[in-house]
PDB file of C-alpha atoms in Angstrom:
ATOM      1  CA  UNK A   1      -1.322 -14.908  16.433  1.00  0.00           C
ATOM      2  CA  UNK A   2       1.269 -12.588  17.921  1.00  0.00           C
ATOM      3  CA  UNK A   3       1.491  -9.326  16.004  1.00  0.00           C
ATOM      4  CA  UNK A   4       4.133  -6.714  16.786  1.00  0.00           C
ATOM      5  CA  UNK A   5       3.366  -3.198  15.522  1.00  0.00           C
ATOM      6  CA  UNK A   6       6.546  -1.131  15.293  1.00  0.00           C
ATOM      7  CA  UNK A   7       6.034   2.490  16.359  1.00  0.00           C
ATOM      8  CA  UNK A   8       8.792   4.894  15.321  1.00  0.00           C
ATOM      9  CA  UNK A   9       9.232   8.634  15.725  1.00  0.00           C
ATOM     10  CA  UNK A  10       7.275  10.398  12.994  1.00  0.00           C
ATOM     11  CA  UNK A  11       4.857   7.516  12.447  1.00  0.00           C
ATOM     12  CA  UNK A  12       1.716   8.359  10.472  1.00  0.00           C
ATOM     13  CA  UNK A  13      -0.992   8.795  13.110  1.00  0.00           C
ATOM     14  CA  UNK A  14      -3.958   7.388  11.238  1.00  0.00           C
ATOM     15  CA  UNK A  15      -1.789   4.593   9.821  1.00  0.00           C
ATOM     16  CA  UNK A  16      -0.804   3.084  13.144  1.00  0.00           C
ATOM     17  CA  UNK A  17      -4.293   3.745  14.528  1.00  0.00           C
ATOM     18  CA  UNK A  18      -5.947   1.961  11.594  1.00  0.00           C
ATOM     19  CA  UNK A  19      -3.740  -1.109  12.022  1.00  0.00           C
ATOM     20  CA  UNK A  20      -4.354  -1.293  15.760  1.00  0.00           C
ATOM     21  CA  UNK A  21      -8.087  -0.603  15.421  1.00  0.00           C
ATOM     22  CA  UNK A  22      -8.598  -3.376  12.861  1.00  0.00           C
ATOM     23  CA  UNK A  23      -6.531  -5.938  14.757  1.00  0.00           C
ATOM     24  CA  UNK A  24      -8.137  -5.214  18.133  1.00  0.00           C
ATOM     25  CA  UNK A  25     -11.592  -5.231  16.538  1.00  0.00           C
ATOM     26  CA  UNK A  26     -10.824  -8.611  14.981  1.00  0.00           C
ATOM     27  CA  UNK A  27      -9.761  -9.953  18.364  1.00  0.00           C
ATOM     28  CA  UNK A  28     -12.959  -8.645  19.975  1.00  0.00           C
ATOM     29  CA  UNK A  29     -15.262 -10.043  17.248  1.00  0.00           C
ATOM     30  CA  UNK A  30     -13.613 -13.406  16.636  1.00  0.00           C
ATOM     31  CA  UNK A  31     -16.136 -15.355  18.744  1.00  0.00           C
ATOM     32  CA  UNK A  32     -18.971 -14.004  16.603  1.00  0.00           C
ATOM     33  CA  UNK A  33     -17.761 -15.903  13.558  1.00  0.00           C
ATOM     34  CA  UNK A  34     -19.988 -18.857  12.707  1.00  0.00           C
ATOM     35  CA  UNK A  35     -18.347 -22.158  13.627  1.00  0.00           C
ATOM     36  CA  UNK A  36     -15.026 -22.458  15.435  1.00  0.00           C
ATOM     37  CA  UNK A  37     -13.641 -19.113  16.584  1.00  0.00           C
ATOM     38  CA  UNK A  38     -10.410 -18.031  14.860  1.00  0.00           C
ATOM     39  CA  UNK A  39      -7.305 -17.911  17.074  1.00  0.00           C
ATOM     40  CA  UNK A  40      -6.847 -14.910  19.362  1.00  0.00           C
ATOM     41  CA  UNK A  41      -4.665 -11.951  18.411  1.00  0.00           C
ATOM     42  CA  UNK A  42      -1.862 -10.962  20.767  1.00  0.00           C
ATOM     43  CA  UNK A  43      -1.085  -7.393  19.685  1.00  0.00           C
ATOM     44  CA  UNK A  44       2.011  -5.575  20.965  1.00  0.00           C
ATOM     45  CA  UNK A  45       3.121  -2.039  20.131  1.00  0.00           C
ATOM     46  CA  UNK A  46       6.923  -2.083  20.183  1.00  0.00           C
ATOM     47  CA  UNK A  47       9.617   0.495  19.616  1.00  0.00           C
ATOM     48  CA  UNK A  48      13.341   1.161  19.705  1.00  0.00           C
ATOM     49  CA  UNK A  49      12.575   3.606  22.522  1.00  0.00           C
ATOM     50  CA  UNK A  50       9.990   3.271  25.273  1.00  0.00           C
ATOM     51  CA  UNK A  51       8.219   6.438  24.170  1.00  0.00           C
ATOM     52  CA  UNK A  52       7.872   7.774  20.625  1.00  0.00           C
ATOM     53  CA  UNK A  53       6.209  10.787  19.058  1.00  0.00           C
ATOM     54  CA  UNK A  54       3.891  10.465  16.110  1.00  0.00           C
ATOM     55  CA  UNK A  55       4.037  12.746  13.106  1.00  0.00           C
ATOM     56  CA  UNK A  56       1.422  14.968  14.754  1.00  0.00           C
ATOM     57  CA  UNK A  57       3.227  14.996  18.067  1.00  0.00           C
ATOM     58  CA  UNK A  58       1.153  12.479  20.020  1.00  0.00           C
ATOM     59  CA  UNK A  59       2.934  10.217  22.465  1.00  0.00           C
ATOM     60  CA  UNK A  60       2.949   6.433  22.185  1.00  0.00           C
ATOM     61  CA  UNK A  61       4.333   4.239  24.947  1.00  0.00           C
ATOM     62  CA  UNK A  62       5.884   1.063  23.600  1.00  0.00           C
ATOM     63  CA  UNK A  63       7.195  -2.277  24.741  1.00  0.00           C
ATOM     64  CA  UNK A  64      10.853  -3.127  24.074  1.00  0.00           C
ATOM     65  CA  UNK A  65      11.471  -4.252  20.508  1.00  0.00           C
ATOM     66  CA  UNK A  66      12.666  -7.580  21.887  1.00  0.00           C
ATOM     67  CA  UNK A  67       8.964  -8.429  22.217  1.00  0.00           C
ATOM     68  CA  UNK A  68       8.891  -8.697  18.429  1.00  0.00           C
ATOM     69  CA  UNK A  69      11.505 -11.451  18.227  1.00  0.00           C
ATOM     70  CA  UNK A  70       8.993 -14.276  18.531  1.00  0.00           C
ATOM     71  CA  UNK A  71       6.197 -12.452  16.701  1.00  0.00           C
ATOM     72  CA  UNK A  72       4.245 -14.175  13.935  1.00  0.00           C
ATOM     73  CA  UNK A  73       4.130 -10.854  12.079  1.00  0.00           C
ATOM     74  CA  UNK A  74       5.904  -7.487  12.300  1.00  0.00           C
ATOM     75  CA  UNK A  75       3.876  -4.535  11.020  1.00  0.00           C
ATOM     76  CA  UNK A  76       5.606  -1.249  10.175  1.00  0.00           C
ATOM     77  CA  UNK A  77       3.135   1.645   9.777  1.00  0.00           C
ATOM     78  CA  UNK A  78       4.039   4.524   7.466  1.00  0.00           C
ATOM     79  CA  UNK A  79       6.019   7.643   8.252  1.00  0.00           C
ATOM     80  CA  UNK A  80       4.202  10.981   8.218  1.00  0.00           C
ATOM     81  CA  UNK A  81       6.667  12.607   5.777  1.00  0.00           C
ATOM     82  CA  UNK A  82       4.839  13.525   2.539  1.00  0.00           C
ATOM     83  CA  UNK A  83       7.655  15.349   0.721  1.00  0.00           C
ATOM     84  CA  UNK A  84       9.394  12.823  -1.544  1.00  0.00           C
ATOM     85  CA  UNK A  85      12.920  14.201  -1.245  1.00  0.00           C
ATOM     86  CA  UNK A  86      12.723  14.411   2.557  1.00  0.00           C
ATOM     87  CA  UNK A  87      11.174  10.946   2.790  1.00  0.00           C
ATOM     88  CA  UNK A  88      14.153   9.398   0.979  1.00  0.00           C
ATOM     89  CA  UNK A  89      16.531  11.416   3.151  1.00  0.00           C
ATOM     90  CA  UNK A  90      14.763  10.221   6.302  1.00  0.00           C
ATOM     91  CA  UNK A  91      14.655   6.489   5.558  1.00  0.00           C
ATOM     92  CA  UNK A  92      18.366   6.527   4.657  1.00  0.00           C
ATOM     93  CA  UNK A  93      19.373   8.574   7.709  1.00  0.00           C
ATOM     94  CA  UNK A  94      21.200   7.484  10.849  1.00  0.00           C
ATOM     95  CA  UNK A  95      18.020   8.228  12.808  1.00  0.00           C
ATOM     96  CA  UNK A  96      16.308   5.224  11.217  1.00  0.00           C
ATOM     97  CA  UNK A  97      19.348   2.944  11.185  1.00  0.00           C
ATOM     98  CA  UNK A  98      17.989   0.963  14.212  1.00  0.00           C
ATOM     99  CA  UNK A  99      14.698   0.456  12.383  1.00  0.00           C
ATOM    100  CA  UNK A 100      16.451  -0.806   9.257  1.00  0.00           C
ATOM    101  CA  UNK A 101      18.446  -3.209  11.418  1.00  0.00           C
ATOM    102  CA  UNK A 102      15.242  -4.502  13.061  1.00  0.00           C
ATOM    103  CA  UNK A 103      13.811  -5.189   9.623  1.00  0.00           C
ATOM    104  CA  UNK A 104      16.844  -7.042   8.323  1.00  0.00           C
ATOM    105  CA  UNK A 105      17.073  -9.117  11.501  1.00  0.00           C
ATOM    106  CA  UNK A 106      13.367  -9.965  11.283  1.00  0.00           C
ATOM    107  CA  UNK A 107      13.863 -11.023   7.675  1.00  0.00           C
ATOM    108  CA  UNK A 108      16.786 -13.229   8.689  1.00  0.00           C
ATOM    109  CA  UNK A 109      14.499 -14.896  11.269  1.00  0.00           C
ATOM    110  CA  UNK A 110      11.920 -15.360   8.479  1.00  0.00           C
ATOM    111  CA  UNK A 111       9.394 -13.256  10.375  1.00  0.00           C
ATOM    112  CA  UNK A 112       6.650 -12.105   7.965  1.00  0.00           C
ATOM    113  CA  UNK A 113       6.603  -8.323   7.484  1.00  0.00           C
ATOM    114  CA  UNK A 114       3.831  -5.903   6.547  1.00  0.00           C
ATOM    115  CA  UNK A 115       3.767  -2.202   5.774  1.00  0.00           C
ATOM    116  CA  UNK A 116       1.858   0.441   3.827  1.00  0.00           C
ATOM    117  CA  UNK A 117       2.301   3.799   2.148  1.00  0.00           C
ATOM    118  CA  UNK A 118       5.677   5.422   2.930  1.00  0.00           C
ATOM    119  CA  UNK A 119       6.583   2.470   5.152  1.00  0.00           C
ATOM    120  CA  UNK A 120       7.497   0.590   1.976  1.00  0.00           C
ATOM    121  CA  UNK A 121      10.451   2.960   1.604  1.00  0.00           C
ATOM    122  CA  UNK A 122      11.800   1.861   4.986  1.00  0.00           C
ATOM    123  CA  UNK A 123      11.607  -1.785   3.949  1.00  0.00           C
ATOM    124  CA  UNK A 124      13.122  -1.121   0.550  1.00  0.00           C
ATOM    125  CA  UNK A 125      15.947   0.960   2.039  1.00  0.00           C
ATOM    126  CA  UNK A 126      16.793  -1.917   4.369  1.00  0.00           C
ATOM    127  CA  UNK A 127      17.024  -4.257   1.362  1.00  0.00           C
ATOM    128  CA  UNK A 128      14.373  -6.739   2.488  1.00  0.00           C
ATOM    129  CA  UNK A 129      12.208  -6.094  -0.588  1.00  0.00           C
ATOM    130  CA  UNK A 130      14.952  -6.857  -3.112  1.00  0.00           C
ATOM    131  CA  UNK A 131      13.752  -9.352  -5.709  1.00  0.00           C
ATOM    132  CA  UNK A 132      10.134  -9.108  -4.560  1.00  0.00           C
ATOM    133  CA  UNK A 133       6.940  -7.438  -5.744  1.00  0.00           C
ATOM    134  CA  UNK A 134       5.492  -4.547  -3.756  1.00  0.00           C
ATOM    135  CA  UNK A 135       3.038  -1.687  -3.885  1.00  0.00           C
ATOM    136  CA  UNK A 136       3.264   1.774  -2.332  1.00  0.00           C
ATOM    137  CA  UNK A 137       1.443   5.096  -2.452  1.00  0.00           C
ATOM    138  CA  UNK A 138       0.509   5.548  -6.099  1.00  0.00           C
ATOM    139  CA  UNK A 139       1.931   9.079  -6.200  1.00  0.00           C
ATOM    140  CA  UNK A 140       5.305   7.906  -4.858  1.00  0.00           C
ATOM    141  CA  UNK A 141       5.627   4.992  -7.276  1.00  0.00           C
ATOM    142  CA  UNK A 142       7.884   6.779  -9.837  1.00  0.00           C
ATOM    143  CA  UNK A 143      10.338   7.751  -7.096  1.00  0.00           C
ATOM    144  CA  UNK A 144      10.203   4.264  -5.556  1.00  0.00           C
ATOM    145  CA  UNK A 145      10.741   2.590  -8.924  1.00  0.00           C
ATOM    146  CA  UNK A 146      13.700   4.842  -9.724  1.00  0.00           C
ATOM    147  CA  UNK A 147      15.413   4.391  -6.336  1.00  0.00           C
ATOM    148  CA  UNK A 148      14.741   0.713  -5.656  1.00  0.00           C
ATOM    149  CA  UNK A 149      15.281  -0.995  -8.984  1.00  0.00           C
ATOM    150  CA  UNK A 150      15.578  -4.455  -7.434  1.00  0.00           C
ATOM    151  CA  UNK A 151      11.892  -4.246  -6.430  1.00  0.00           C
ATOM    152  CA  UNK A 152       9.015  -4.791  -8.876  1.00  0.00           C
ATOM    153  CA  UNK A 153       6.434  -2.070  -8.218  1.00  0.00           C
ATOM    154  CA  UNK A 154       2.727  -2.774  -8.736  1.00  0.00           C
ATOM    155  CA  UNK A 155       1.323   0.609  -7.765  1.00  0.00           C
ATOM    156  CA  UNK A 156      -2.198  -0.015  -9.051  1.00  0.00           C
ATOM    157  CA  UNK A 157      -2.680  -2.805  -6.495  1.00  0.00           C
ATOM    158  CA  UNK A 158      -4.003  -1.985  -3.024  1.00  0.00           C
ATOM    159  CA  UNK A 159      -2.299  -4.957  -1.348  1.00  0.00           C
ATOM    160  CA  UNK A 160       0.561  -7.110  -2.646  1.00  0.00           C
ATOM    161  CA  UNK A 161       2.007 -10.179  -0.907  1.00  0.00           C
ATOM    162  CA  UNK A 162       5.360 -11.479  -2.085  1.00  0.00           C
ATOM    163  CA  UNK A 163       7.952 -13.669  -0.412  1.00  0.00           C
ATOM    164  CA  UNK A 164       6.535 -13.290   3.079  1.00  0.00           C
ATOM    165  CA  UNK A 165       6.167  -9.505   2.901  1.00  0.00           C
ATOM    166  CA  UNK A 166       2.824  -7.732   2.502  1.00  0.00           C
ATOM    167  CA  UNK A 167       2.687  -4.132   1.285  1.00  0.00           C
ATOM    168  CA  UNK A 168      -0.294  -1.831   0.833  1.00  0.00           C
ATOM    169  CA  UNK A 169      -1.028   1.432  -0.919  1.00  0.00           C
ATOM    170  CA  UNK A 170      -1.466   5.035   0.155  1.00  0.00           C
ATOM    171  CA  UNK A 171      -2.205   6.176   3.696  1.00  0.00           C
ATOM    172  CA  UNK A 172      -5.617   4.624   4.275  1.00  0.00           C
ATOM    173  CA  UNK A 173      -4.321   1.457   2.658  1.00  0.00           C
ATOM    174  CA  UNK A 174      -3.362   0.624   6.257  1.00  0.00           C
ATOM    175  CA  UNK A 175      -6.978  -0.515   6.650  1.00  0.00           C
ATOM    176  CA  UNK A 176      -6.632  -2.865   3.693  1.00  0.00           C
ATOM    177  CA  UNK A 177      -3.277  -4.069   5.013  1.00  0.00           C
ATOM    178  CA  UNK A 178      -4.667  -4.933   8.449  1.00  0.00           C
ATOM    179  CA  UNK A 179      -7.758  -6.577   6.955  1.00  0.00           C
ATOM    180  CA  UNK A 180      -5.519  -8.730   4.753  1.00  0.00           C
ATOM    181  CA  UNK A 181      -3.692  -9.846   7.910  1.00  0.00           C
ATOM    182  CA  UNK A 182      -7.007 -10.779   9.538  1.00  0.00           C
ATOM    183  CA  UNK A 183      -8.199 -12.423   6.320  1.00  0.00           C
ATOM    184  CA  UNK A 184      -5.098 -14.602   6.301  1.00  0.00           C
ATOM    185  CA  UNK A 185      -6.370 -16.171   9.518  1.00  0.00           C
ATOM    186  CA  UNK A 186     -10.081 -16.034   8.781  1.00  0.00           C
ATOM    187  CA  UNK A 187     -11.748 -14.536   5.692  1.00  0.00           C
ATOM    188  CA  UNK A 188     -15.076 -14.642   7.556  1.00  0.00           C
ATOM    189  CA  UNK A 189     -13.634 -12.608  10.429  1.00  0.00           C
ATOM    190  CA  UNK A 190     -12.120 -10.080   8.020  1.00  0.00           C
ATOM    191  CA  UNK A 191     -15.511  -9.669   6.362  1.00  0.00           C
ATOM    192  CA  UNK A 192     -17.152  -9.192   9.771  1.00  0.00           C
ATOM    193  CA  UNK A 193     -14.599  -6.547  10.783  1.00  0.00           C
ATOM    194  CA  UNK A 194     -15.055  -4.815   7.420  1.00  0.00           C
ATOM    195  CA  UNK A 195     -18.796  -4.618   8.028  1.00  0.00           C
ATOM    196  CA  UNK A 196     -18.477  -3.326  11.582  1.00  0.00           C
ATOM    197  CA  UNK A 197     -15.977  -0.642  10.575  1.00  0.00           C
ATOM    198  CA  UNK A 198     -17.744   0.104   7.255  1.00  0.00           C
ATOM    199  CA  UNK A 199     -14.668  -0.407   5.062  1.00  0.00           C
ATOM    200  CA  UNK A 200     -15.249  -0.997   1.358  1.00  0.00           C
ATOM    201  CA  UNK A 201     -13.468  -3.838  -0.397  1.00  0.00           C
ATOM    202  CA  UNK A 202     -10.861  -2.040  -2.526  1.00  0.00           C
ATOM    203  CA  UNK A 203      -8.557  -4.144  -4.648  1.00  0.00           C
ATOM    204  CA  UNK A 204      -6.978  -1.316  -6.606  1.00  0.00           C
ATOM    205  CA  UNK A 205      -5.484   2.165  -6.252  1.00  0.00           C
ATOM    206  CA  UNK A 206      -5.897   2.812  -9.968  1.00  0.00           C
ATOM    207  CA  UNK A 207      -9.151   4.722  -9.573  1.00  0.00           C
ATOM    208  CA  UNK A 208      -7.413   7.243  -7.304  1.00  0.00           C
ATOM    209  CA  UNK A 209      -4.258   7.850  -9.332  1.00  0.00           C
ATOM    210  CA  UNK A 210      -3.769  11.185 -11.105  1.00  0.00           C
ATOM    211  CA  UNK A 211      -1.713  10.597 -14.275  1.00  0.00           C
ATOM    212  CA  UNK A 212      -0.320  14.149 -14.385  1.00  0.00           C
ATOM    213  CA  UNK A 213       1.003  13.852 -10.825  1.00  0.00           C
ATOM    214  CA  UNK A 214       2.871  10.673 -11.773  1.00  0.00           C
ATOM    215  CA  UNK A 215       4.187  12.093 -15.046  1.00  0.00           C
ATOM    216  CA  UNK A 216       5.760  15.145 -13.416  1.00  0.00           C
ATOM    217  CA  UNK A 217       8.528  12.990 -11.930  1.00  0.00           C
ATOM    218  CA  UNK A 218      10.263  13.185 -15.335  1.00  0.00           C
ATOM    219  CA  UNK A 219      10.282  16.311 -17.611  1.00  0.00           C
ATOM    220  CA  UNK A 220      10.016  14.287 -20.836  1.00  0.00           C
ATOM    221  CA  UNK A 221       7.107  12.221 -19.520  1.00  0.00           C
ATOM    222  CA  UNK A 222       5.415  15.406 -18.272  1.00  0.00           C
ATOM    223  CA  UNK A 223       5.780  16.970 -21.726  1.00  0.00           C
ATOM    224  CA  UNK A 224       4.336  13.856 -23.371  1.00  0.00           C
ATOM    225  CA  UNK A 225       1.444  13.853 -20.900  1.00  0.00           C
ATOM    226  CA  UNK A 226       0.615  17.455 -21.852  1.00  0.00           C
ATOM    227  CA  UNK A 227       0.930  16.628 -25.572  1.00  0.00           C
ATOM    228  CA  UNK A 228      -1.434  13.660 -25.241  1.00  0.00           C
ATOM    229  CA  UNK A 229      -3.916  15.494 -23.001  1.00  0.00           C
ATOM    230  CA  UNK A 230      -4.361  18.152 -25.693  1.00  0.00           C
ATOM    231  CA  UNK A 231      -5.267  15.444 -28.236  1.00  0.00           C
ATOM    232  CA  UNK A 232      -7.539  13.096 -26.314  1.00  0.00           C
ATOM    233  CA  UNK A 233     -10.266  13.178 -28.971  1.00  0.00           C
ATOM    234  CA  UNK A 234      -7.798  12.431 -31.787  1.00  0.00           C
ATOM    235  CA  UNK A 235      -5.498   9.577 -32.736  1.00  0.00           C
ATOM    236  CA  UNK A 236      -2.239  10.086 -30.853  1.00  0.00           C
ATOM    237  CA  UNK A 237       0.587   8.316 -32.707  1.00  0.00           C
ATOM    238  CA  UNK A 238       3.543   7.833 -30.406  1.00  0.00           C
ATOM    239  CA  UNK A 239       5.993   8.374 -33.274  1.00  0.00           C
ATOM    240  CA  UNK A 240       4.442  11.803 -33.937  1.00  0.00           C
ATOM    241  CA  UNK A 241       4.652  12.699 -30.248  1.00  0.00           C
ATOM    242  CA  UNK A 242       8.325  11.744 -30.136  1.00  0.00           C
ATOM    243  CA  UNK A 243       9.114  13.887 -33.194  1.00  0.00           C
ATOM    244  CA  UNK A 244       7.338  16.924 -31.745  1.00  0.00           C
ATOM    245  CA  UNK A 245       9.108  16.466 -28.416  1.00  0.00           C
ATOM    246  CA  UNK A 246      12.484  16.178 -30.136  1.00  0.00           C
ATOM    247  CA  UNK A 247      13.370  12.641 -29.061  1.00  0.00           C
ATOM    248  CA  UNK A 248      13.327   9.194 -30.601  1.00  0.00           C
ATOM    249  CA  UNK A 249      10.306   6.964 -30.122  1.00  0.00           C
ATOM    250  CA  UNK A 250      12.516   4.513 -28.225  1.00  0.00           C
ATOM    251  CA  UNK A 251      13.699   7.245 -25.840  1.00  0.00           C
ATOM    252  CA  UNK A 252      10.106   8.247 -25.139  1.00  0.00           C
ATOM    253  CA  UNK A 253       9.077   4.646 -24.521  1.00  0.00           C
ATOM    254  CA  UNK A 254      11.969   4.113 -22.124  1.00  0.00           C
ATOM    255  CA  UNK A 255      11.227   7.301 -20.183  1.00  0.00           C
ATOM    256  CA  UNK A 256       7.562   6.400 -19.716  1.00  0.00           C
ATOM    257  CA  UNK A 257       8.411   2.824 -18.728  1.00  0.00           C
ATOM    258  CA  UNK A 258      11.086   3.977 -16.254  1.00  0.00           C
ATOM    259  CA  UNK A 259       8.780   6.541 -14.635  1.00  0.00           C
ATOM    260  CA  UNK A 260       5.388   4.874 -14.800  1.00  0.00           C
ATOM    261  CA  UNK A 261       6.099   1.212 -15.435  1.00  0.00           C
ATOM    262  CA  UNK A 262       3.903   1.238 -18.517  1.00  0.00           C
ATOM    263  CA  UNK A 263       3.896   2.128 -22.216  1.00  0.00           C
ATOM    264  CA  UNK A 264       3.105   5.538 -23.756  1.00  0.00           C
ATOM    265  CA  UNK A 265      -0.104   3.990 -25.134  1.00  0.00           C
ATOM    266  CA  UNK A 266      -0.996   2.934 -21.603  1.00  0.00           C
ATOM    267  CA  UNK A 267      -0.546   6.497 -20.349  1.00  0.00           C
ATOM    268  CA  UNK A 268      -2.783   7.822 -23.143  1.00  0.00           C
ATOM    269  CA  UNK A 269      -5.436   5.298 -22.095  1.00  0.00           C
ATOM    270  CA  UNK A 270      -5.148   6.462 -18.489  1.00  0.00           C
ATOM    271  CA  UNK A 271      -5.660  10.078 -19.560  1.00  0.00           C
ATOM    272  CA  UNK A 272      -8.678   9.163 -21.670  1.00  0.00           C
ATOM    273  CA  UNK A 273     -10.238   7.190 -18.825  1.00  0.00           C
ATOM    274  CA  UNK A 274      -9.580  10.028 -16.381  1.00  0.00           C
ATOM    275  CA  UNK A 275     -11.331  12.517 -18.679  1.00  0.00           C
ATOM    276  CA  UNK A 276     -14.185  10.091 -19.360  1.00  0.00           C
ATOM    277  CA  UNK A 277     -14.785   9.597 -15.628  1.00  0.00           C
ATOM    278  CA  UNK A 278     -14.831  13.374 -15.170  1.00  0.00           C
ATOM    279  CA  UNK A 279     -17.409  13.809 -17.962  1.00  0.00           C
ATOM    280  CA  UNK A 280     -19.572  10.982 -16.632  1.00  0.00           C
ATOM    281  CA  UNK A 281     -19.583  12.591 -13.169  1.00  0.00           C
ATOM    282  CA  UNK A 282     -20.170  16.177 -14.252  1.00  0.00           C
ATOM    283  CA  UNK A 283     -22.376  15.973 -17.369  1.00  0.00           C
ATOM    284  CA  UNK A 284     -25.451  14.127 -18.598  1.00  0.00           C
ATOM    285  CA  UNK A 285     -23.677  12.881 -21.717  1.00  0.00           C
ATOM    286  CA  UNK A 286     -24.337   9.223 -22.594  1.00  0.00           C
ATOM    287  CA  UNK A 287     -21.382   6.863 -22.640  1.00  0.00           C
ATOM    288  CA  UNK A 288     -21.268   6.821 -26.453  1.00  0.00           C
ATOM    289  CA  UNK A 289     -20.862  10.615 -26.589  1.00  0.00           C
ATOM    290  CA  UNK A 290     -18.223  10.555 -23.859  1.00  0.00           C
ATOM    291  CA  UNK A 291     -16.354   7.843 -25.742  1.00  0.00           C
ATOM    292  CA  UNK A 292     -16.182  10.012 -28.877  1.00  0.00           C
ATOM    293  CA  UNK A 293     -14.865  12.955 -26.829  1.00  0.00           C
ATOM    294  CA  UNK A 294     -11.957  10.890 -25.580  1.00  0.00           C
ATOM    295  CA  UNK A 295     -10.989   9.273 -28.864  1.00  0.00           C
ATOM    296  CA  UNK A 296     -13.119   6.119 -29.168  1.00  0.00           C
ATOM    297  CA  UNK A 297     -15.565   5.572 -32.018  1.00  0.00           C
ATOM    298  CA  UNK A 298     -17.764   3.279 -29.924  1.00  0.00           C
ATOM    299  CA  UNK A 299     -18.345   2.916 -26.169  1.00  0.00           C
ATOM    300  CA  UNK A 300     -17.187  -0.717 -25.962  1.00  0.00           C
ATOM    301  CA  UNK A 301     -13.429  -0.121 -25.575  1.00  0.00           C
ATOM    302  CA  UNK A 302     -14.044   2.700 -23.091  1.00  0.00           C
ATOM    303  CA  UNK A 303     -16.394   0.539 -21.041  1.00  0.00           C
ATOM    304  CA  UNK A 304     -13.689  -2.140 -20.843  1.00  0.00           C
ATOM    305  CA  UNK A 305     -11.071   0.385 -19.704  1.00  0.00           C
ATOM    306  CA  UNK A 306     -13.399   1.853 -17.074  1.00  0.00           C
ATOM    307  CA  UNK A 307     -14.084  -1.605 -15.688  1.00  0.00           C
ATOM    308  CA  UNK A 308     -10.365  -2.477 -15.675  1.00  0.00           C
ATOM    309  CA  UNK A 309      -9.509   0.747 -13.833  1.00  0.00           C
ATOM    310  CA  UNK A 310     -12.187   0.062 -11.222  1.00  0.00           C
ATOM    311  CA  UNK A 311     -11.171  -3.549 -10.661  1.00  0.00           C
ATOM    312  CA  UNK A 312      -7.409  -2.989 -10.818  1.00  0.00           C
TER     313      UNK A 312
END
């Protein structure tokens, strides 16, 4: 399997390292798989220039991007930029025009693509994700959803494959991305690599998401989040929240859906689960007592929500 890893100026250091480490480890361990050995991995680091600088200033020497033309997979690690407004400015800039062209040409050749974290913005900006499902860093999902409305965002998922493109979640989702590539060739080899590198099997980003960080993308959603957080132990009628916030219930529902891709009730559940997890970590309260503190008369519904959050 020929894999081209595209290194660009400002690439996220640990992202590209994680991809290369997993793929090279898979190549080294493939003969240890019981039965017939999976095919070898031919891994090339390519770039639009022969030498690029990572986000932390390290140098990477690359092969010409033409080496990616016959690749079985093109992987695009994330950019280092963490500031949302500057990330959008960067991926749309002339500086990354050659990268966007590489992506569209690869898509035209039907070359499978893979990326993680902020790299999803590069793919979306190039248009190759239009009409597909994708994930990204959970904390960037509201911005992604607002800017790229032709893409269906599934930010709770760690890895999403859709139409020949695989996307993964926040920064260390690069590990999950690379393991999914290996698993596509040999699940047994992916499991072996996971064990050697001590990487947990993580299907979801939901357990890491901070609802307040997501809500702050929109002032109305942020106000609703604060209103609901102050009433976690009580019933929280959405109609009452809308009245107190000075908007219609429909307007509130639309704002939450546009920003978070879920309903106001879903956000309230997220807040209750977040608080319940905090109490379970920091107190000796039994689950039944925790459930009452976050608005549930019995522990059953809370237990279901905790399990759903863990499993994605």
